[in-house]
Tab-separated table of C-alpha atoms and ligand atoms in Angstrom:
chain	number	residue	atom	x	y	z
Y	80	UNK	CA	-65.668	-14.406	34.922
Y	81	UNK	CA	-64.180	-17.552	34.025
Y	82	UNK	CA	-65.077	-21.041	35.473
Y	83	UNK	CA	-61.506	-23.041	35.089
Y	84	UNK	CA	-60.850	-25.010	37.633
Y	85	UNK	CA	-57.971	-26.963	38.036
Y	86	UNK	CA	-57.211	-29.611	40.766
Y	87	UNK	CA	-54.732	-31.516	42.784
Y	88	UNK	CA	-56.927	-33.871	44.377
Y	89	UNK	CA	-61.045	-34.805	44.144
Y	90	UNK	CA	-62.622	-31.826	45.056
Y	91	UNK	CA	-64.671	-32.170	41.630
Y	92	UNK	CA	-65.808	-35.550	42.533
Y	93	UNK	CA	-66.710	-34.880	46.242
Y	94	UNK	CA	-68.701	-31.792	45.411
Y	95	UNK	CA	-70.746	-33.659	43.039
Y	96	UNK	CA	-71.213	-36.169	45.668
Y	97	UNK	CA	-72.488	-34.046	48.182
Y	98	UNK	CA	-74.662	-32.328	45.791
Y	99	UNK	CA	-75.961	-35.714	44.963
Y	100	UNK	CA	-76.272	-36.480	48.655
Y	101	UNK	CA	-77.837	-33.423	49.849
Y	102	UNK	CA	-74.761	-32.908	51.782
Y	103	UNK	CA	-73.228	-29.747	53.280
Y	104	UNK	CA	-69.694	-29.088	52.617
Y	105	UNK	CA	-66.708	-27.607	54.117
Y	106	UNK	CA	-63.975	-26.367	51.693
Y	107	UNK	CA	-60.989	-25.092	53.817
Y	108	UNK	CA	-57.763	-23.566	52.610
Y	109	UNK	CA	-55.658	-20.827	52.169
Y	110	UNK	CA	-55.980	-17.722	50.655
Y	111	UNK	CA	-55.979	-17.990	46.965
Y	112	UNK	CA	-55.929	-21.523	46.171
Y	113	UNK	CA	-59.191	-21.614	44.072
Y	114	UNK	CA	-62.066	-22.482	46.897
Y	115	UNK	CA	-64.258	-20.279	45.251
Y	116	UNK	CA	-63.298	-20.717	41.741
Y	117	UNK	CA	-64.782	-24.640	42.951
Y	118	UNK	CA	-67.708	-23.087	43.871
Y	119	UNK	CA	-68.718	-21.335	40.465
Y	120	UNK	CA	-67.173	-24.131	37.969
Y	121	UNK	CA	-69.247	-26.453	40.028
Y	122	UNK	CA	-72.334	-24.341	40.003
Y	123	UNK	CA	-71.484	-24.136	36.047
Y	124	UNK	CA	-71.353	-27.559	35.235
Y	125	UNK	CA	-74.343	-28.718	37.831
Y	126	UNK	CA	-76.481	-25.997	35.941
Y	127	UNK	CA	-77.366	-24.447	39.431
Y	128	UNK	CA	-77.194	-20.895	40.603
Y	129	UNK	CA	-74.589	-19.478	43.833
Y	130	UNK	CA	-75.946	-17.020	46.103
Y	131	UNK	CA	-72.651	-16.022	47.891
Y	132	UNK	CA	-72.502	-14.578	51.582
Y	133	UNK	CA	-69.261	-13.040	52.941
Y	134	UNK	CA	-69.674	-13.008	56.545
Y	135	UNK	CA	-67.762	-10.500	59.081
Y	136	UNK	CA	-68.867	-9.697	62.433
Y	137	UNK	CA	-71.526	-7.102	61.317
Y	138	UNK	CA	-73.364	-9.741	59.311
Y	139	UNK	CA	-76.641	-11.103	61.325
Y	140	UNK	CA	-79.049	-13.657	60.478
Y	141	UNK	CA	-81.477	-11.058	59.132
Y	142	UNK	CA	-79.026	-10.334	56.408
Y	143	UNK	CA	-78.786	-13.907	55.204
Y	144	UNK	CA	-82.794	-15.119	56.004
Y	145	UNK	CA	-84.500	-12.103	55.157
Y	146	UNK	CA	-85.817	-8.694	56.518
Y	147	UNK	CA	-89.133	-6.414	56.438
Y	148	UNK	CA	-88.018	-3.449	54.236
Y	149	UNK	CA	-90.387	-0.164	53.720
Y	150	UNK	CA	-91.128	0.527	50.100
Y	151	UNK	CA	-93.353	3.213	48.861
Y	152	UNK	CA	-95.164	3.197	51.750
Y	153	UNK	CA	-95.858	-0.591	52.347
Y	154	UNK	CA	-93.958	-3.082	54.880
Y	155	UNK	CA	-92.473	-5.631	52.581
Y	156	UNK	CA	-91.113	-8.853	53.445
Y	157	UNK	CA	-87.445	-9.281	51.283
Y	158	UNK	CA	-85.917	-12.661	51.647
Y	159	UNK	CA	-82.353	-12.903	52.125
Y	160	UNK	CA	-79.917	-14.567	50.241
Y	161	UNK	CA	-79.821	-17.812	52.011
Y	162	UNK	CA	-83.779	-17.902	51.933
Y	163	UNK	CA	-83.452	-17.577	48.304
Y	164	UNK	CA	-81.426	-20.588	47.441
Y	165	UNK	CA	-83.401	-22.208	50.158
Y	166	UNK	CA	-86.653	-21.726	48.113
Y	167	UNK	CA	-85.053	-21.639	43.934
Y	168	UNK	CA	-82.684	-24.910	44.443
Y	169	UNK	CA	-79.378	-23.069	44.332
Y	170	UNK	CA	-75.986	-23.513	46.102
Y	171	UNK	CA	-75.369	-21.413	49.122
Y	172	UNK	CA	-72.069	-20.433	49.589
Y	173	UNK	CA	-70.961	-19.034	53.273
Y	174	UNK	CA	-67.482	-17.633	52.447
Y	175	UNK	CA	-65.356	-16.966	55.874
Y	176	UNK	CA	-67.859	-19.120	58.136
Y	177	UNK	CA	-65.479	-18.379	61.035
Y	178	UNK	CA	-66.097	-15.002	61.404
Y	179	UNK	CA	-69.762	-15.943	61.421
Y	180	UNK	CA	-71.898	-14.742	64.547
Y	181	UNK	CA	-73.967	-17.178	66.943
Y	182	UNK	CA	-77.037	-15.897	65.724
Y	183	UNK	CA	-75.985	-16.701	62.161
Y	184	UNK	CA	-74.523	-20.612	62.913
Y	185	UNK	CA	-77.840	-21.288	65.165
Y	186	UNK	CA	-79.752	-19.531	62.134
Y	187	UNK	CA	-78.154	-22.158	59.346
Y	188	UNK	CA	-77.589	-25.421	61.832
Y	189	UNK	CA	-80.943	-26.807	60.622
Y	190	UNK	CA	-79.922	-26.601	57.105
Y	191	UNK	CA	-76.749	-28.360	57.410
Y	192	UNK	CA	-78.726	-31.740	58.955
Y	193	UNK	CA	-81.178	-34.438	57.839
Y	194	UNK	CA	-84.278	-31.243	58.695
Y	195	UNK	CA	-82.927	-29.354	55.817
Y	196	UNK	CA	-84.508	-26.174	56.319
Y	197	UNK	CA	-84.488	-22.854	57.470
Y	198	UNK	CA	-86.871	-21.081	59.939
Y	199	UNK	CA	-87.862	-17.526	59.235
Y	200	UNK	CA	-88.865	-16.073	63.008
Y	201	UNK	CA	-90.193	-13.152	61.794
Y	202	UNK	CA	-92.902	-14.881	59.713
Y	203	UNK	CA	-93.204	-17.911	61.741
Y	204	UNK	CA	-92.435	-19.680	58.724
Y	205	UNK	CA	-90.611	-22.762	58.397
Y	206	UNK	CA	-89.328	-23.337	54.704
Y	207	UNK	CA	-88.019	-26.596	53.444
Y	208	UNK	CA	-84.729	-26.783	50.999
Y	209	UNK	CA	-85.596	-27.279	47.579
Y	210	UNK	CA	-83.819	-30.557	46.412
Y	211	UNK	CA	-81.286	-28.977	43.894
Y	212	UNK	CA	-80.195	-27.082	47.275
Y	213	UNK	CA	-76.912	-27.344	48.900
Y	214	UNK	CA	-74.761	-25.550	51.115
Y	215	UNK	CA	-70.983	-24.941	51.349
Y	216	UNK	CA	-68.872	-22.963	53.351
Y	217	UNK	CA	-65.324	-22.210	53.586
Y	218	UNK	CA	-62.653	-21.229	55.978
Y	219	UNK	CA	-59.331	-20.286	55.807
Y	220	UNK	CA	-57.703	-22.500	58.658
Y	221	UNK	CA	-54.473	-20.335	59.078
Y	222	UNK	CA	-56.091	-16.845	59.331
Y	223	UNK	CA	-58.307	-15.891	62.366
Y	224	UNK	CA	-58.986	-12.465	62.137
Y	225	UNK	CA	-61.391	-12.437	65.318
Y	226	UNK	CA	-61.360	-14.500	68.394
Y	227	UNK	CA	-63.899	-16.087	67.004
Y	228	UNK	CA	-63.284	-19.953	66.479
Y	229	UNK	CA	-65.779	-22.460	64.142
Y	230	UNK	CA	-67.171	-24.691	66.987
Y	231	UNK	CA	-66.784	-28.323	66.512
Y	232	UNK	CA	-70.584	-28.523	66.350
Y	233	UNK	CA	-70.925	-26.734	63.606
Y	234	UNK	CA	-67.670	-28.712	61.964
Y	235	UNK	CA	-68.878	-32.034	62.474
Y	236	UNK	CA	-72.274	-31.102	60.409
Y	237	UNK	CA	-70.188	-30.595	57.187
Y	238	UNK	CA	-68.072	-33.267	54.531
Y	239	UNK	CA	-65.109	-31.237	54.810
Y	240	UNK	CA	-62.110	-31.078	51.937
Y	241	UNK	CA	-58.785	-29.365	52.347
Y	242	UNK	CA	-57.909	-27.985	49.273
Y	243	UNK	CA	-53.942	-26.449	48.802
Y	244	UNK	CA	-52.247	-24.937	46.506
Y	245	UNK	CA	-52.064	-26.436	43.034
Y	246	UNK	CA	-48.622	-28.647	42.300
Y	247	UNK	CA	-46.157	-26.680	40.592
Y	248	UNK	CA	-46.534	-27.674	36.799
Y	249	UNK	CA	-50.634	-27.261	37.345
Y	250	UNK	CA	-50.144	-23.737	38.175
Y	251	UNK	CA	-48.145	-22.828	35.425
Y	252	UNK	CA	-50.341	-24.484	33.158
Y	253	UNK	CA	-53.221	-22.218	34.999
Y	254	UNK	CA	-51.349	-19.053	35.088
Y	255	UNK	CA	-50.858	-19.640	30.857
Y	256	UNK	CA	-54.074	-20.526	30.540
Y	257	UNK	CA	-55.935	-17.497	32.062
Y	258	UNK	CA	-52.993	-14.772	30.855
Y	259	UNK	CA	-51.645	-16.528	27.807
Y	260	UNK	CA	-48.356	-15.909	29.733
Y	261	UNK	CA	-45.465	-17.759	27.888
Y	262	UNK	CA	-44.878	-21.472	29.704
Y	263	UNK	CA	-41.181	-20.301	30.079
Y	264	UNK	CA	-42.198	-16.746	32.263
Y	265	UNK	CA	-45.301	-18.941	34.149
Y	266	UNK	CA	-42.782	-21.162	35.176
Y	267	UNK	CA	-40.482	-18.518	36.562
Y	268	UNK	CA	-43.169	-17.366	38.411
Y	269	UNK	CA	-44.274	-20.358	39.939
Y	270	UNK	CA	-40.239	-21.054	40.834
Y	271	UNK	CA	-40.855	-17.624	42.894
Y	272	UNK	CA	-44.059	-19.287	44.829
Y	273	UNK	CA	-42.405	-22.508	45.589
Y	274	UNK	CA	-39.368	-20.991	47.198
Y	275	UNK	CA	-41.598	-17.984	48.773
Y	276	UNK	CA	-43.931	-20.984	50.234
Y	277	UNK	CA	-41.352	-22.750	52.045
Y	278	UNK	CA	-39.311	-20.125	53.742
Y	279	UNK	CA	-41.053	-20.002	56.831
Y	280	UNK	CA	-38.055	-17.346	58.196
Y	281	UNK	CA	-40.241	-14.884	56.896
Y	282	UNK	CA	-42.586	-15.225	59.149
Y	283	UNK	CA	-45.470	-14.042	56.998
Y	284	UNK	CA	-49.275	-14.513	58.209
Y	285	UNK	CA	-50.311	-15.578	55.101
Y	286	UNK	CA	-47.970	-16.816	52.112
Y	287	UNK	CA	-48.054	-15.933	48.193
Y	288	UNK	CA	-51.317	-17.531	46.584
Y	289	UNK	CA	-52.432	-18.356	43.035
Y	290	UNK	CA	-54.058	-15.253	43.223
Y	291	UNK	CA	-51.189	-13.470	43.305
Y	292	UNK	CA	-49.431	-14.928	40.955
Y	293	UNK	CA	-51.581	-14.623	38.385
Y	294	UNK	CA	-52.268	-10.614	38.998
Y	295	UNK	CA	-48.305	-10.616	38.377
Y	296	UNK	CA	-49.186	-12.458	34.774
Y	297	UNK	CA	-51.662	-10.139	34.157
Y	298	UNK	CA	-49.037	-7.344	34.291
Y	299	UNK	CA	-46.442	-8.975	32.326
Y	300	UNK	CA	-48.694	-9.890	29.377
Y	301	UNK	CA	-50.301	-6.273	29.516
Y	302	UNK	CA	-46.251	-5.512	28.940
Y	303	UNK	CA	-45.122	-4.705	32.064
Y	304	UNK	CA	-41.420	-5.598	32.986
Y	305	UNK	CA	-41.157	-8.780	34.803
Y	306	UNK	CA	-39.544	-7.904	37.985
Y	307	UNK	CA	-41.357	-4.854	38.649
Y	308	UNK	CA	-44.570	-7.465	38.186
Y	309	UNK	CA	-43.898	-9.637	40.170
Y	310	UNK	CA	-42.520	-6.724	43.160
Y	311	UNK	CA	-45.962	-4.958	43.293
Y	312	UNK	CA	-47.761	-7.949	42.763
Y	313	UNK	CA	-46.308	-10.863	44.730
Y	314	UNK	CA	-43.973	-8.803	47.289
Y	315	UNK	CA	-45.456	-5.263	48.422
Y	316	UNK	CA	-48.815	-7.368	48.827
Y	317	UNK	CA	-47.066	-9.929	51.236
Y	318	UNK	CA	-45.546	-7.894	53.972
Y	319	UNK	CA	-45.439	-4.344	56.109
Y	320	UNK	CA	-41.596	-5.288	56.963
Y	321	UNK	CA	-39.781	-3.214	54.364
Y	322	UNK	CA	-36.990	-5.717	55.323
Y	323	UNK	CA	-39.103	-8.487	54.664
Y	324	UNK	CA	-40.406	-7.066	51.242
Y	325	UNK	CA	-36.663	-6.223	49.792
Y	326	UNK	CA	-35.487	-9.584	50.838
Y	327	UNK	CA	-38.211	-10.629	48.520
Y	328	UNK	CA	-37.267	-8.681	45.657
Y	329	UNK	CA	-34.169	-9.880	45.631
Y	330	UNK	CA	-35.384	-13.690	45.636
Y	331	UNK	CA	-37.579	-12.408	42.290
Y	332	UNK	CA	-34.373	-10.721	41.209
Y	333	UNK	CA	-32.783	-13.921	40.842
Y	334	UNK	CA	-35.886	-16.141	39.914
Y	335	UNK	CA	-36.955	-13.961	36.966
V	458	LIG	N1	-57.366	-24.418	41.535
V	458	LIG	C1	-57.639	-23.338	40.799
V	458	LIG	N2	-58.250	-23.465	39.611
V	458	LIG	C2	-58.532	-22.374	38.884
V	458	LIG	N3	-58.248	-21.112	39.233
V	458	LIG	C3	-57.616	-20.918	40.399
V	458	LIG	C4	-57.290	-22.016	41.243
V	458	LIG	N4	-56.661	-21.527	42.343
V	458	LIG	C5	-56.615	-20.207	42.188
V	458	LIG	N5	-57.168	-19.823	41.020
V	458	LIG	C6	-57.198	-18.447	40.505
V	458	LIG	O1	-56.896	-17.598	41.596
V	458	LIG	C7	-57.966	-16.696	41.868
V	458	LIG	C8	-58.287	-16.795	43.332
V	458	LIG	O2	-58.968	-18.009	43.576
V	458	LIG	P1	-60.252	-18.055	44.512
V	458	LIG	O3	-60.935	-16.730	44.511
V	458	LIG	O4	-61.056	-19.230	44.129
V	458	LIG	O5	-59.519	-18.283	45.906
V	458	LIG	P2	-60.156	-18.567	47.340
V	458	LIG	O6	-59.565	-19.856	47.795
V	458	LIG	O7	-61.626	-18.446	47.269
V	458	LIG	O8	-59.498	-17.393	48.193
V	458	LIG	P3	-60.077	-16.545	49.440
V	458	LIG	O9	-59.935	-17.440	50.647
V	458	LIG	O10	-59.154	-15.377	49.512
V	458	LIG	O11	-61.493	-16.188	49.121
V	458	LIG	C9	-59.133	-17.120	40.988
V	458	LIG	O12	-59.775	-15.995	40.423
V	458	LIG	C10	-58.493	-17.959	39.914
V	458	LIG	O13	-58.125	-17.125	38.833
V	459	LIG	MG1	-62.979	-17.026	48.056
């Protein structure tokens, strides 16, 4: 896994605030654009561990605080991931907190405010946050799987940043960076992005991200023609509408 983190703005310098703060914080942004990649280079350099949660709409607040589990025989108390950066001092990260349930948000509101800790019902425990803990969370504004909305009470407990996508001579520099793809070819690619990113005729619910662009890298440098690439991974991935996903070949056609 690498840590590289590149940036458009000061998400290094707010993050290291908030840590500093004991603040929670909000990264939102698209698909792809490196919210998590902030999360571990930041956990890196601050010398702190990540315990990261995916929520959905099966995930309770037994699955992040902690459960009894039988072993052998015996009733054992497990903590959950959020009770173990609670305890160790580690950064909590709550990846899609939009799809998270009630339970869960009324489960991690006290952790987010001046209490700072987290109350295990089960043991009738209440645990305060280690210092070196902090908690983030992320959404993805433009994708709402669920009808499920982030209420503005939970919102207005969090430092929020709105990260995009990197400027177009950044992410070339990051797609050669972590593929060793020629500058010339990264740049190509990038050219693709930009002109995928503002055609909004294609109506697509969610638009090409780093990610994919630097799967497509991946491909070339393991010597994989260019077009084909960048078709399986920048176009098939984008759209259902075969229309939709030939009119995009044809823009890579000419791009690359
Ligand atoms: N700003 C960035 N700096 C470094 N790497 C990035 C950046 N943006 C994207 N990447 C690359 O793209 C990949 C996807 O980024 P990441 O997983 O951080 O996206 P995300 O915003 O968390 O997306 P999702 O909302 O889908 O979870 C990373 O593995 C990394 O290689
Ligand atoms: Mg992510």
């Amino acid at each position: 896994m690498n840590e590289i983190f590149l940036s458009n703005g000061n998400e290094v310098e707010v993050f290291e605030r908030c840590y500093r703060n004991k603040l929670p914080l909000m990264i939102k942004g698209p698909t792809g654009c490196g919210k998590s990649q902030l999360v571990l280079s930041m956990a890196k350099k601050l010398g702190v561990n990540v315990f990261s949660v995916a929520c959905n709409e099966d995930t309770n607040a037994a699955d992040l605080l902690g459960r009894y589990i039988i072993k052998g025989g015996e009733t054992l108390w497990k903590d959950g991931p959020v009770t173990q950066a609670v305890k160790e001092g580690a950064i909590l990260y709550l990846d899609e907190i939009a799809e998270a349930r009630e339970d869960v948000v009324v489960a991690i509101h006290p952790l987010t405010d001046h209490r700072r800790e987290v109350y295990l019902d089960k043991l009738s425990q209440v645990i305060s946050a280690h210092s070196n803990f902090m908690f983030v969370a992320s959404y993805n504004p433009g994708y709402q799987r669920g009808v499920r909305q982030i209420k503005s009470s939970t919102k207005q407990r969090f430092v929020t940043i709105h990260m995009t996508y990197l400027e177009p001579s950044m992410e070339s520099n990051l797609i050669c960076e972590l593929t060793h793809l020629s500058q010339g070819v990264a740049k190509s690619i990038v050219t693709i992005a930009t002109r995928i990113r503002q055609m909004a005729e294609y109506q697509l619910s969610a638009t090409v991200s780093t990610r994919l662009l630097v799967r497509a890298a991946q491909l070339i440098v393991d010597g994989m023609d260019k077009r084909s690439a960048c078709h399986i991974a920048i176009a098939e991935p984008l759209s259902e509408d075969r229309q939709v996903v030939e009119a995009l070949k044809d823009l890579i056609n000419i791009a690359i």
